[in-house]
C-alpha cells in the first residue's frame, strides 16, 4: 500500500477546498464521489489550459481510497501532466487532506485521468503544438 504520510507535491494545488457536512455518505465520511468530482475538476482545469479550449474526461485509472476524509478537513488536489497524444492528455491527480487545525498532510487517493480536446461540435481536435512542449 502506498505511503499516505509522504509529502504532497511541491507546487500549488489546483483546487483547495473544505469538506462540508453536505458532502458526507451515510457513515459520516466524505462521499468518495464528491472527492472524485473535485479531482476531475482539477484535472479538467489543467486539461483546458493545455488544450486551450474544451476537453472531456474519457477515462479514470487506478483510483484507490487510502484514507477517509472527514467533515472540516482541508482537501488539496494536485494535478500533473503525464503525457499527451494528438488530442489526448493523461493527467495524474493526487488528493491530500489536512485536519483544519493541524499541519500534517495525509494522501487520501490518486488516479490518472485521461482527457480529449474537443471542438465546438464535440469531435476530437489536436492539442496546439506549442502546448505540447510547455505542458
N, CA, C and O atoms as a MOPAC input file, in Angstrom:
PM7 MOZYME 1SCF
protein

 N      0.84300 1    -1.18500 1     0.00000 1
 C      0.00000 1     0.00000 1     0.00000 1
 C      0.88600 1     1.24600 1     0.00000 1
 O      1.90400 1     1.27300 1     0.69200 1
 N      0.51800 1     2.27700 1    -0.76200 1
 C      1.32100 1     3.49400 1    -0.83000 1
 C      1.42100 1     4.18000 1     0.53300 1
 O      0.54300 1     4.03000 1     1.38300 1
 N      2.49400 1     4.92800 1     0.72400 1
 C      2.70800 1     5.69400 1     1.94700 1
 C      1.78700 1     6.90500 1     1.93700 1
 O      1.92900 1     7.78600 1     1.08900 1
 N      0.83600 1     6.95700 1     2.88400 1
 C     -0.12400 1     8.06100 1     2.92200 1
 C      0.39700 1     9.25300 1     3.70000 1
 O     -0.27400 1    10.28400 1     3.75800 1
 N      1.58400 1     9.14400 1     4.30500 1
 C      2.14800 1    10.26400 1     5.05500 1
 C      3.32200 1    10.89000 1     4.32800 1
 O      4.06600 1    11.66900 1     4.92500 1
 N      3.51000 1    10.57200 1     3.05800 1
 C      4.56000 1    11.19000 1     2.25600 1
 C      4.26900 1    12.68400 1     2.13100 1
 O      3.26500 1    13.17300 1     2.64900 1
 N      5.12800 1    13.38300 1     1.45900 1
 C      4.97200 1    14.82100 1     1.28500 1
 C      4.16300 1    15.11700 1     0.02500 1
 O      4.38100 1    14.49400 1    -1.01400 1
 N      3.22700 1    16.07000 1     0.11400 1
 C      2.47700 1    16.45000 1    -1.09500 1
 C      3.41300 1    17.01900 1    -2.15200 1
 O      4.54700 1    17.38500 1    -1.84100 1
 N      2.95200 1    17.09800 1    -3.40700 1
 C      3.77000 1    17.70600 1    -4.46500 1
 C      4.25200 1    19.09300 1    -4.04500 1
 O      3.61400 1    19.75400 1    -3.22600 1
 N      5.37600 1    19.52800 1    -4.60600 1
 C      5.99200 1    20.79500 1    -4.19500 1
 C      5.49400 1    22.00400 1    -4.99200 1
 O      6.17800 1    23.02500 1    -5.07000 1
 N      4.31600 1    21.88700 1    -5.57600 1
 C      3.71600 1    23.02700 1    -6.25900 1
 C      2.32700 1    23.28100 1    -5.67500 1
 O      1.79800 1    22.46500 1    -4.92100 1
 N      1.75900 1    24.40200 1    -6.03000 1
 C      0.43600 1    24.76300 1    -5.51400 1
 C     -0.63000 1    23.78700 1    -6.00200 1
 O     -0.55700 1    23.31200 1    -7.13500 1
 N     -1.61000 1    23.48500 1    -5.16800 1
 C     -2.71100 1    22.64200 1    -5.63400 1
 C     -3.55600 1    23.39600 1    -6.65400 1
 O     -3.60800 1    24.62600 1    -6.64800 1
 N     -4.21500 1    22.64300 1    -7.52700 1
 C     -5.12600 1    23.24400 1    -8.49700 1
 C     -6.41100 1    23.66600 1    -7.78300 1
 O     -7.00800 1    24.69300 1    -8.10700 1
 N     -6.82100 1    22.86100 1    -6.81100 1
 C     -8.02000 1    23.14400 1    -6.01500 1
 C     -7.69100 1    22.91800 1    -4.54700 1
 O     -7.01200 1    21.95500 1    -4.19000 1
 N     -8.18200 1    23.81800 1    -3.70200 1
 C     -8.14000 1    23.61500 1    -2.25500 1
 C     -9.53500 1    23.96600 1    -1.75200 1
 O    -10.05300 1    25.04600 1    -2.03700 1
 N    -10.13800 1    23.04700 1    -1.00100 1
 C    -11.49300 1    23.24800 1    -0.52800 1
 C    -11.65800 1    22.64100 1     0.85400 1
 O    -10.77000 1    21.93700 1     1.33600 1
 N    -12.77100 1    22.90500 1     1.48400 1
 C    -13.07200 1    22.33200 1     2.79800 1
 C    -14.23200 1    21.36400 1     2.64600 1
 O    -15.26300 1    21.70000 1     2.06200 1
 N    -14.05700 1    20.15500 1     3.17700 1
 C    -15.12100 1    19.14100 1     3.13900 1
 C    -16.22700 1    19.55100 1     4.10300 1
 O    -15.97100 1    19.83800 1     5.27300 1
 N    -17.44700 1    19.57400 1     3.60300 1
 C    -18.58700 1    20.06500 1     4.37900 1
 C    -19.58300 1    18.94200 1     4.69200 1
 O    -19.55500 1    17.89500 1     4.04600 1
 N    -20.46000 1    19.15300 1     5.67400 1
 C    -21.43200 1    18.11100 1     6.05500 1
 C    -22.30300 1    17.62100 1     4.89600 1
 O    -22.67000 1    16.44700 1     4.86400 1
 N    -22.63400 1    18.48100 1     3.96200 1
 C    -23.48100 1    18.07300 1     2.82800 1
 C    -22.77700 1    17.08300 1     1.90400 1
 O    -23.41900 1    16.47500 1     1.04800 1
 N    -21.45900 1    16.91600 1     2.06700 1
 C    -20.66600 1    16.04300 1     1.19800 1
 C    -20.45200 1    14.65300 1     1.79000 1
 O    -19.63100 1    13.89100 1     1.28000 1
 N    -21.17600 1    14.30700 1     2.85900 1
 C    -20.94100 1    13.03400 1     3.54400 1
 C    -21.79500 1    11.89300 1     3.00100 1
 O    -22.84700 1    12.09500 1     2.39600 1
 N    -21.28800 1    10.67800 1     3.24900 1
 C    -22.04300 1     9.46300 1     2.95300 1
 C    -22.80500 1     9.05700 1     4.22200 1
 O    -22.65200 1     9.72200 1     5.24600 1
 N    -23.60900 1     8.00600 1     4.19500 1
 C    -24.37400 1     7.61500 1     5.38900 1
 C    -23.51900 1     7.28100 1     6.61600 1
 O    -24.02200 1     7.32600 1     7.73800 1
 N    -22.23700 1     6.94800 1     6.42500 1
 C    -21.36200 1     6.64100 1     7.55500 1
 C    -20.75100 1     7.89500 1     8.17400 1
 O    -20.08900 1     7.81200 1     9.20900 1
 N    -20.96500 1     9.05600 1     7.55100 1
 C    -20.44000 1    10.30100 1     8.08400 1
 C    -19.09500 1    10.71900 1     7.53000 1
 O    -18.58300 1    11.78400 1     7.87400 1
 N    -18.51100 1     9.87900 1     6.66500 1
 C    -17.27300 1    10.25700 1     5.98100 1
 C    -17.63800 1    11.00200 1     4.70300 1
 O    -18.77700 1    10.94700 1     4.23800 1
 N    -16.66200 1    11.69200 1     4.15000 1
 C    -16.91100 1    12.39700 1     2.89000 1
 C    -17.11500 1    11.36300 1     1.79100 1
 O    -16.33900 1    10.41700 1     1.65600 1
 N    -18.15900 1    11.55800 1     1.01700 1
 C    -18.55500 1    10.67500 1    -0.07300 1
 C    -17.44300 1    10.61100 1    -1.12200 1
 O    -16.94700 1    11.64200 1    -1.57600 1
 N    -17.05800 1     9.39400 1    -1.50000 1
 C    -15.99700 1     9.20000 1    -2.48600 1
 C    -16.29800 1     9.87300 1    -3.80800 1
 O    -15.38200 1    10.34400 1    -4.48300 1
 N    -17.56500 1     9.92800 1    -4.19200 1
 C    -17.95200 1    10.57900 1    -5.43600 1
 C    -17.67400 1    12.07300 1    -5.41000 1
 O    -17.31900 1    12.65900 1    -6.43200 1
 N    -17.83600 1    12.69300 1    -4.23800 1
 C    -17.51800 1    14.11600 1    -4.10100 1
 C    -16.02700 1    14.33300 1    -4.31800 1
 O    -15.62200 1    15.25600 1    -5.02400 1
 N    -15.21100 1    13.47400 1    -3.70500 1
 C    -13.76300 1    13.60200 1    -3.84100 1
 C    -13.33600 1    13.37700 1    -5.29400 1
 O    -12.48000 1    14.09200 1    -5.81600 1
 N    -13.93500 1    12.38700 1    -5.93300 1
 C    -13.60700 1    12.12100 1    -7.33900 1
 C    -14.00500 1    13.31200 1    -8.22100 1
 O    -13.29100 1    13.65400 1    -9.16400 1
 N    -15.13100 1    13.93300 1    -7.91500 1
 C    -15.56100 1    15.11100 1    -8.67800 1
 C    -14.56400 1    16.25800 1    -8.52500 1
 O    -14.27400 1    16.95400 1    -9.49800 1
 N    -14.03500 1    16.46400 1    -7.31700 1
 C    -13.03200 1    17.51600 1    -7.10900 1
 C    -11.77300 1    17.22000 1    -7.92500 1
 O    -11.16400 1    18.12300 1    -8.49800 1
 N    -11.39700 1    15.94700 1    -7.96800 1
 C    -10.22100 1    15.54600 1    -8.74100 1
 C    -10.45800 1    15.75600 1   -10.23600 1
 O     -9.55800 1    16.19100 1   -10.95300 1
 N    -11.66100 1    15.44800 1   -10.70200 1
 C    -11.99800 1    15.64200 1   -12.11200 1
 C    -11.98400 1    17.13000 1   -12.46500 1
 O    -11.53200 1    17.50800 1   -13.54600 1
 N    -12.47700 1    17.97300 1   -11.55700 1
 C    -12.43000 1    19.41600 1   -11.77900 1
 C    -10.99400 1    19.91600 1   -11.90600 1
 O    -10.68600 1    20.72000 1   -12.78600 1
 N    -10.11800 1    19.43800 1   -11.02400 1
 C     -8.72200 1    19.86300 1   -11.06900 1
 C     -8.05100 1    19.41000 1   -12.36300 1
 O     -7.36400 1    20.19100 1   -13.02100 1
 N     -8.25300 1    18.14500 1   -12.72200 1
 C     -7.66600 1    17.62500 1   -13.96100 1
 C     -8.23300 1    18.36500 1   -15.16900 1
 O     -7.50300 1    18.67500 1   -16.11100 1
 N     -9.53200 1    18.64500 1   -15.14100 1
 C    -10.17700 1    19.37000 1   -16.23800 1
 C     -9.64100 1    20.78100 1   -16.39200 1
 O     -9.52400 1    21.29000 1   -17.50700 1
 N     -9.31600 1    21.41000 1   -15.27700 1
 C     -8.73500 1    22.74700 1   -15.31900 1
 C     -7.39000 1    22.71400 1   -16.03600 1
 O     -7.12500 1    23.54800 1   -16.90100 1
 N     -6.54100 1    21.75300 1   -15.67900 1
 C     -5.24200 1    21.61600 1   -16.33300 1
 C     -5.41200 1    21.23600 1   -17.80800 1
 O     -4.72100 1    21.77900 1   -18.67000 1
 N     -6.31900 1    20.31600 1   -18.09900 1
 C     -6.55600 1    19.89300 1   -19.48900 1
 C     -7.01200 1    21.06800 1   -20.34900 1
 O     -6.57300 1    21.19800 1   -21.49100 1
 N     -7.88100 1    21.92100 1   -19.82200 1
 C     -8.36600 1    23.08000 1   -20.58500 1
 C     -7.23200 1    24.04400 1   -20.91200 1
 O     -7.18900 1    24.61100 1   -22.00400 1
 N     -6.31500 1    24.23100 1   -19.96900 1
 C     -5.16000 1    25.10800 1   -20.22400 1
 C     -4.26400 1    24.52100 1   -21.29500 1
 O     -3.80700 1    25.23600 1   -22.18700 1
 N     -4.00900 1    23.21400 1   -21.21300 1
 C     -3.13300 1    22.56800 1   -22.18500 1
 C     -3.78000 1    22.55200 1   -23.56900 1
 O     -3.12600 1    22.83300 1   -24.57300 1
 N     -5.08100 1    22.21900 1   -23.61100 1
 C     -5.79900 1    22.11700 1   -24.88300 1
 C     -6.19200 1    23.48200 1   -25.43400 1
 O     -6.58600 1    23.59900 1   -26.59400 1
 N     -6.08300 1    24.50900 1   -24.60200 1
 C     -6.52800 1    25.85300 1   -24.97500 1
 C     -7.97600 1    25.84100 1   -25.44800 1
 O     -8.33300 1    26.46100 1   -26.44900 1
 N     -8.79300 1    25.11700 1   -24.69700 1
 C    -10.20300 1    25.02300 1   -25.02400 1
 C    -10.83000 1    23.83600 1   -24.31900 1
 O    -10.27800 1    23.27100 1   -23.37500 1
 N    -11.98600 1    23.48800 1   -24.80700 1
 C    -12.77600 1    22.43600 1   -24.17200 1
 C    -12.10800 1    21.07100 1   -24.28800 1
 O    -11.49100 1    20.73400 1   -25.29800 1
 N    -12.25400 1    20.30500 1   -23.21900 1
 C    -11.78500 1    18.92000 1   -23.22000 1
 C    -12.72800 1    18.12200 1   -22.32800 1
 O    -13.40400 1    18.67700 1   -21.46200 1
 N    -12.76200 1    16.82400 1   -22.55100 1
 C    -13.68200 1    15.96000 1   -21.80800 1
 C    -12.93300 1    14.78400 1   -21.19300 1
 O    -11.94900 1    14.29100 1   -21.74400 1
 N    -13.42600 1    14.35000 1   -20.03500 1
 C    -12.87700 1    13.16900 1   -19.37400 1
 C    -13.34200 1    11.93700 1   -20.13200 1
 O    -14.53400 1    11.78900 1   -20.40300 1
 N    -12.41500 1    11.05300 1   -20.47700 1
 C    -12.82100 1     9.80800 1   -21.13600 1
 C    -12.47200 1     8.57000 1   -20.32100 1
 O    -13.00100 1     7.48900 1   -20.58100 1
 N    -11.57800 1     8.71700 1   -19.32700 1
 C    -11.22400 1     7.56000 1   -18.50200 1
 C    -10.58900 1     8.01200 1   -17.20300 1
 O     -9.99100 1     9.08400 1   -17.11700 1
 N    -10.73400 1     7.16400 1   -16.19200 1
 C    -10.05900 1     7.34600 1   -14.91000 1
 C     -9.45100 1     5.99800 1   -14.56600 1
 O    -10.14400 1     4.98100 1   -14.55000 1
 N     -8.15100 1     5.99400 1   -14.29100 1
 C     -7.43700 1     4.75200 1   -13.99200 1
 C     -6.86300 1     4.76800 1   -12.58400 1
 O     -6.32000 1     5.77300 1   -12.12400 1
 N     -6.99600 1     3.64200 1   -11.91800 1
 C     -6.24200 1     3.37200 1   -10.71000 1
 C     -6.63100 1     4.09500 1    -9.45200 1
 O     -5.75700 1     4.35500 1    -8.62400 1
 N     -7.88600 1     4.43900 1    -9.25200 1
 C     -8.26600 1     5.13300 1    -8.03100 1
 C     -8.51100 1     4.13500 1    -6.90700 1
 O     -9.31500 1     3.21100 1    -7.03400 1
 N     -7.79700 1     4.34400 1    -5.80500 1
 C     -7.98900 1     3.56900 1    -4.58300 1
 C     -8.07800 1     4.55600 1    -3.43400 1
 O     -7.21700 1     5.42300 1    -3.28600 1
 N     -9.11700 1     4.42800 1    -2.62100 1
 C     -9.26500 1     5.32000 1    -1.47600 1
 C     -8.42000 1     4.76700 1    -0.33500 1
 O     -8.67800 1     3.66900 1     0.16000 1
 N     -7.40900 1     5.53200 1     0.08200 1
 C     -6.44200 1     5.08600 1     1.07700 1
 C     -6.84700 1     5.44500 1     2.50300 1
 O     -6.64100 1     4.66000 1     3.42800 1
 N     -7.41400 1     6.61600 1     2.67500 1
 C     -7.82100 1     7.12200 1     3.98800 1
 C     -9.11200 1     7.91300 1     3.81800 1
 O     -9.35200 1     8.47500 1     2.74900 1
 N     -9.94500 1     7.96500 1     4.85300 1
 C    -11.17200 1     8.76500 1     4.74600 1
 C    -10.89300 1    10.25200 1     4.88200 1
 O     -9.88600 1    10.66800 1     5.45500 1
 N    -11.80800 1    11.03400 1     4.34200 1
 C    -11.80600 1    12.47800 1     4.52200 1
 C    -12.96000 1    12.77900 1     5.46900 1
 O    -14.05900 1    12.25200 1     5.30100 1
 N    -12.71100 1    13.62200 1     6.45700 1
 C    -13.72000 1    13.96100 1     7.46200 1
 C    -14.25300 1    15.37000 1     7.23300 1
 O    -13.59800 1    16.20100 1     6.60400 1
 N    -15.43900 1    15.62300 1     7.74700 1
 C    -16.02100 1    16.96200 1     7.67400 1
 C    -15.06200 1    17.95600 1     8.31800 1
 O    -14.55100 1    17.71400 1     9.41100 1
 N    -14.82400 1    19.05200 1     7.65000 1
 C    -13.93400 1    20.09800 1     8.13400 1
 C    -12.50600 1    19.97300 1     7.65400 1
 O    -11.72700 1    20.91600 1     7.79300 1
 N    -12.13900 1    18.82300 1     7.08900 1
 C    -10.78700 1    18.66800 1     6.55900 1
 C    -10.56400 1    19.62100 1     5.38700 1
 O    -11.47500 1    19.88400 1     4.60200 1
 N     -9.34600 1    20.13100 1     5.28300 1
 C     -8.93600 1    20.90900 1     4.11800 1
 C     -8.42500 1    19.90100 1     3.09300 1
 O     -7.51600 1    19.12200 1     3.38000 1
 N     -9.01000 1    19.92000 1     1.90500 1
 C     -8.65000 1    18.97800 1     0.84900 1
 C     -7.91300 1    19.74000 1    -0.24700 1
 O     -8.41800 1    20.72500 1    -0.78700 1
 N     -6.71000 1    19.26600 1    -0.56600 1
 C     -5.89600 1    19.87800 1    -1.62100 1
 C     -5.74800 1    18.88100 1    -2.75200 1
 O     -5.39200 1    17.72300 1    -2.53200 1
 N     -6.02600 1    19.34300 1    -3.97800 1
 C     -5.97000 1    18.48500 1    -5.16000 1
 C     -4.85900 1    18.99100 1    -6.07600 1
 O     -4.86500 1    20.14400 1    -6.50800 1
 N     -3.90600 1    18.10500 1    -6.36400 1
 C     -2.76200 1    18.41700 1    -7.22100 1
 C     -2.92800 1    17.68500 1    -8.55000 1
 O     -3.39500 1    16.54700 1    -8.57500 1
 N     -2.55000 1    18.32900 1    -9.65100 1
 C     -2.65200 1    17.71800 1   -10.97900 1
 C     -1.37000 1    17.97200 1   -11.75800 1
 O     -0.84500 1    19.08500 1   -11.77800 1
 N     -0.87400 1    16.91100 1   -12.40300 1
 C      0.34700 1    16.99900 1   -13.20000 1
 C      0.15800 1    16.26600 1   -14.51600 1
 O     -0.35600 1    15.14800 1   -14.54600 1
 N      0.57500 1    16.89800 1   -15.60000 1
 C      0.50800 1    16.27700 1   -16.91700 1
 C      1.52000 1    15.14100 1   -16.99600 1
 O      2.70900 1    15.34400 1   -16.75100 1
 N      1.04400 1    13.94300 1   -17.34000 1
 C      1.93300 1    12.78800 1   -17.52000 1
 C      2.36200 1    12.64300 1   -18.97100 1
 O      3.54100 1    12.43600 1   -19.25900 1
 N      1.39500 1    12.75100 1   -19.89200 1
 C      1.71400 1    12.58200 1   -21.31200 1
 C      0.59600 1    13.15100 1   -22.16500 1
 O     -0.51700 1    13.39000 1   -21.69600 1
 N      0.92800 1    13.36200 1   -23.44100 1
 C     -0.07600 1    13.81500 1   -24.40200 1
 C      0.01700 1    12.97600 1   -25.65700 1
 O      1.06600 1    12.42400 1   -25.98800 1
 N     -1.10700 1    12.89500 1   -26.34600 1
 C     -1.16600 1    12.31500 1   -27.67300 1
 C     -1.56400 1    13.42200 1   -28.63300 1
 O     -1.36600 1    14.59900 1   -28.33300 1
 N     -2.11300 1    13.07000 1   -29.76600 1
 C     -2.55200 1    14.09000 1   -30.72900 1
 C     -3.63700 1    14.96800 1   -30.11500 1
 O     -3.57400 1    16.19400 1   -30.20800 1
 N     -4.63200 1    14.34100 1   -29.48900 1
 C     -5.73100 1    15.08900 1   -28.88100 1
 C     -5.94700 1    14.72800 1   -27.41100 1
 O     -6.79100 1    15.32900 1   -26.74700 1
 N     -5.20500 1    13.76600 1   -26.90600 1
 C     -5.44000 1    13.27900 1   -25.54300 1
 C     -4.36200 1    13.73800 1   -24.56900 1
 O     -3.23500 1    14.05700 1   -24.94900 1
 N     -4.75400 1    13.75800 1   -23.30300 1
 C     -3.85400 1    14.13600 1   -22.21400 1
 C     -4.08000 1    13.18700 1   -21.05200 1
 O     -5.22100 1    12.93700 1   -20.66300 1
 N     -2.99500 1    12.65600 1   -20.49600 1
 C     -3.06900 1    11.84600 1   -19.27800 1
 C     -2.56700 1    12.72500 1   -18.14000 1
 O     -1.44500 1    13.23200 1   -18.16300 1
 N     -3.43400 1    12.88900 1   -17.14400 1
 C     -3.14500 1    13.79800 1   -16.04000 1
 C     -3.21600 1    13.02600 1   -14.72700 1
 O     -4.24900 1    12.44900 1   -14.38900 1
 N     -2.10900 1    13.02300 1   -13.99300 1
 C     -2.06700 1    12.35100 1   -12.69400 1
 C     -2.56300 1    13.33000 1   -11.63600 1
 O     -2.12100 1    14.47700 1   -11.58100 1
 N     -3.48800 1    12.86200 1   -10.79700 1
 C     -4.10800 1    13.70800 1    -9.78900 1
 C     -3.95000 1    13.05800 1    -8.42000 1
 O     -4.16100 1    11.85500 1    -8.26800 1
 N     -3.57800 1    13.85900 1    -7.43000 1
 C     -3.46600 1    13.39100 1    -6.05100 1
 C     -4.35900 1    14.23500 1    -5.16800 1
 O     -4.45200 1    15.45000 1    -5.34600 1
 N     -5.02200 1    13.59000 1    -4.20800 1
 C     -5.84300 1    14.28900 1    -3.22600 1
 C     -5.22300 1    14.08400 1    -1.84400 1
 O     -4.90100 1    12.96300 1    -1.45200 1
 N     -5.06600 1    15.17000 1    -1.13000 1
 C     -4.48500 1    15.16800 1     0.20800 1
 C     -5.44800 1    15.86100 1     1.15900 1
 O     -6.15000 1    16.79400 1     0.76700 1
 N     -5.48400 1    15.41000 1     2.39900 1
 C     -6.32300 1    16.06100 1     3.40200 1
 C     -5.47400 1    16.50500 1     4.57500 1
 O     -4.41800 1    15.94200 1     4.86200 1
 N     -5.97000 1    17.53300 1     5.24100 1
 C     -5.34300 1    18.04600 1     6.45500 1
 C     -6.45100 1    18.46700 1     7.38900 1
 O     -7.36000 1    19.19500 1     6.99100 1
 N     -6.38200 1    18.01000 1     8.64500 1
 C     -7.34800 1    18.49200 1     9.62300 1
 C     -7.16300 1    19.99800 1     9.71600 1
 O     -6.03200 1    20.48400 1     9.72300 1
 N     -8.23800 1    20.72500 1     9.78500 1
 C     -8.14000 1    22.18500 1     9.68100 1
 C     -7.31600 1    22.84100 1    10.77400 1
 O     -6.86900 1    23.97400 1    10.59400 1
 N     -7.09700 1    22.17200 1    11.90600 1
 C     -6.29200 1    22.75300 1    12.98200 1
 C     -4.90800 1    22.11900 1    13.08300 1
 O     -4.21500 1    22.31600 1    14.08100 1
 N     -4.49800 1    21.36800 1    12.07800 1
 C     -3.25000 1    20.62300 1    12.13000 1
 C     -2.36200 1    21.01800 1    10.94400 1
 O     -2.78300 1    21.78400 1    10.07800 1
 N     -1.15000 1    20.49700 1    10.91100 1
 C     -0.24700 1    20.76400 1     9.79400 1
 C      0.08800 1    19.50500 1     9.00600 1
 O      0.69100 1    19.59500 1     7.93600 1
 N     -0.29100 1    18.32700 1     9.51300 1
 C      0.03600 1    17.07600 1     8.82700 1
 C     -0.88100 1    16.85200 1     7.63100 1
 O     -2.10500 1    16.87700 1     7.75500 1
 N     -0.26200 1    16.63200 1     6.46500 1
 C     -0.99800 1    16.30400 1     5.24700 1
 C     -0.98600 1    14.79700 1     5.05700 1
 O      0.04600 1    14.14900 1     5.22500 1
 N     -2.14300 1    14.24400 1     4.70300 1
 C     -2.27200 1    12.80300 1     4.50100 1
 C     -2.85300 1    12.56100 1     3.11300 1
 O     -3.90300 1    13.10200 1     2.76700 1
 N     -2.16500 1    11.74900 1     2.32700 1
 C     -2.65600 1    11.41100 1     0.99300 1
 C     -3.86000 1    10.48900 1     1.13200 1
 O     -3.80900 1     9.48400 1     1.84100 1
 N     -4.95200 1    10.84700 1     0.44000 1
 C     -6.16200 1    10.02900 1     0.54300 1
 C     -6.44600 1     9.21900 1    -0.71300 1
 O     -7.07500 1     8.16300 1    -0.63200 1
 N     -5.99900 1     9.68800 1    -1.86700 1
 C     -6.16300 1     8.92000 1    -3.09800 1
 C     -5.37700 1     9.57800 1    -4.22800 1
 O     -4.94600 1    10.72500 1    -4.11800 1
 N     -5.20300 1     8.84000 1    -5.29800 1
 C     -4.66300 1     9.39500 1    -6.53200 1
 C     -5.21200 1     8.57000 1    -7.68200 1
 O     -5.69800 1     7.45600 1    -7.48600 1
 N     -5.13200 1     9.11900 1    -8.86700 1
 C     -5.62600 1     8.43800 1   -10.06700 1
 C     -5.08500 1     9.17300 1   -11.28300 1
 O     -4.60000 1    10.30100 1   -11.19100 1
 N     -5.18100 1     8.50700 1   -12.41600 1
 C     -4.80500 1     9.13700 1   -13.67700 1
 C     -6.06900 1     9.33300 1   -14.50900 1
 O     -6.80400 1     8.38500 1   -14.78400 1
 N     -6.30100 1    10.56800 1   -14.89700 1
 C     -7.45900 1    10.94700 1   -15.69800 1
 C     -6.99900 1    11.14700 1   -17.13800 1
 O     -5.95700 1    11.75600 1   -17.38000 1
 N     -7.76700 1    10.64100 1   -18.08300 1
 C     -7.48000 1    10.86900 1   -19.49700 1
 C     -8.54400 1    11.79300 1   -20.06000 1
 O     -9.74200 1    11.55500 1   -19.90800 1
 N     -8.08800 1    12.84200 1   -20.70800 1
 C     -8.95900 1    13.82900 1   -21.34000 1
 C     -8.68000 1    13.86500 1   -22.83200 1
 O     -7.58600 1    13.52100 1   -23.27900 1
 N     -9.68000 1    14.28300 1   -23.60100 1
 C     -9.52200 1    14.51300 1   -25.02800 1
 C     -9.99100 1    15.93200 1   -25.33000 1
 O    -11.06400 1    16.34900 1   -24.89400 1
 N     -9.17500 1    16.66500 1   -26.07800 1
 C     -9.55000 1    18.00000 1   -26.53100 1
 C    -10.63000 1    17.85400 1   -27.59600 1
 O    -10.52300 1    17.01200 1   -28.48800 1
 N    -11.67600 1    18.68200 1   -27.49700 1
 C    -12.76200 1    18.61000 1   -28.48900 1
 C    -13.05100 1    19.99600 1   -29.06800 1
 O    -12.73900 1    21.02800 1   -28.47400 1
 N    -13.66200 1    19.97000 1   -30.25700 1
 C    -14.04500 1    21.21800 1   -30.90700 1
 C    -15.49100 1    21.55300 1   -30.54700 1
 O    -16.10400 1    20.88800 1   -29.71200 1
 N    -16.02600 1    22.59200 1   -31.18700 1
 C    -17.38900 1    23.05000 1   -30.86700 1
 C    -18.47500 1    22.05300 1   -31.26700 1
 O    -19.61400 1    22.16900 1   -30.81300 1
 N    -18.14000 1    21.07800 1   -32.10600 1
 C    -19.12800 1    20.06300 1   -32.49700 1
 C    -19.00200 1    18.78400 1   -31.66500 1
 O    -19.75800 1    17.83200 1   -31.85900 1
 N    -18.02300 1    18.77100 1   -30.72100 1
 C    -17.84200 1    17.60800 1   -29.87200 1
 C    -16.89600 1    16.55900 1   -30.42000 1
 O    -16.76400 1    15.48100 1   -29.84200 1
 N    -16.23400 1    16.86200 1   -31.53300 1
 C    -15.26800 1    15.92900 1   -32.12400 1
 C    -13.86400 1    16.23100 1   -31.59700 1
 O    -13.55000 1    17.37100 1   -31.25400 1
 N    -13.03800 1    15.20700 1   -31.53800 1
 C    -11.67100 1    15.41400 1   -31.05300 1
 C    -10.93400 1    16.36800 1   -31.98300 1
 O    -11.20400 1    16.43100 1   -33.18200 1
 N    -10.00800 1    17.10000 1   -31.40600 1
 C     -9.18000 1    18.03800 1   -32.16600 1
 C     -7.76500 1    17.98100 1   -31.60800 1
 O     -7.56000 1    17.59600 1   -30.45800 1
 N     -6.79500 1    18.36400 1   -32.42000 1
 C     -5.40600 1    18.32400 1   -31.94600 1
 C     -5.15300 1    19.33300 1   -30.82200 1
 O     -5.74600 1    20.41100 1   -30.78700 1
 N     -4.27600 1    18.96000 1   -29.92600 1
 C     -3.79300 1    19.89100 1   -28.91800 1
 C     -2.83600 1    20.84700 1   -29.62600 1
 O     -2.00800 1    20.39400 1   -30.41600 1
 N     -2.92100 1    22.15900 1   -29.37000 1
 C     -1.99100 1    23.08700 1   -30.03400 1
 C     -0.54200 1    22.66600 1   -29.82200 1
 O     -0.13800 1    22.34700 1   -28.70400 1
 N      0.22200 1    22.66800 1   -30.88000 1
 C      1.61000 1    22.18500 1   -30.82500 1
 C      2.46000 1    22.91100 1   -29.78900 1
 O      3.29800 1    22.29200 1   -29.13300 1
 N      2.25100 1    24.21600 1   -29.63600 1
 C      3.06200 1    24.95500 1   -28.65100 1
 C      2.79500 1    24.47200 1   -27.22600 1
 O      3.66400 1    24.59200 1   -26.36300 1
 N      1.61700 1    23.93400 1   -26.97300 1
 C      1.28600 1    23.42400 1   -25.64600 1
 C      2.01000 1    22.10700 1   -25.36400 1
 O      2.33200 1    21.81200 1   -24.21300 1
 N      2.26600 1    21.32500 1   -26.39500 1
 C      2.91300 1    20.02500 1   -26.20700 1
 C      4.31000 1    20.19900 1   -25.63100 1
 O      4.76300 1    19.35000 1   -24.86300 1
 N      5.00500 1    21.27700 1   -25.98200 1
 C      6.34900 1    21.47000 1   -25.47400 1
 C      6.34700 1    22.15700 1   -24.11600 1
 O      7.34500 1    22.09600 1   -23.39800 1
 N      5.22700 1    22.82300 1   -23.74100 1
 C      5.17400 1    23.53300 1   -22.46900 1
 C      4.54700 1    22.70200 1   -21.36100 1
 O      4.96600 1    22.79400 1   -20.20700 1
 N      3.51800 1    21.86500 1   -21.70400 1
 C      2.81800 1    21.01000 1   -20.77700 1
 C      2.66700 1    21.58800 1   -19.46300 1
 O      2.08800 1    20.96200 1   -18.57600 1

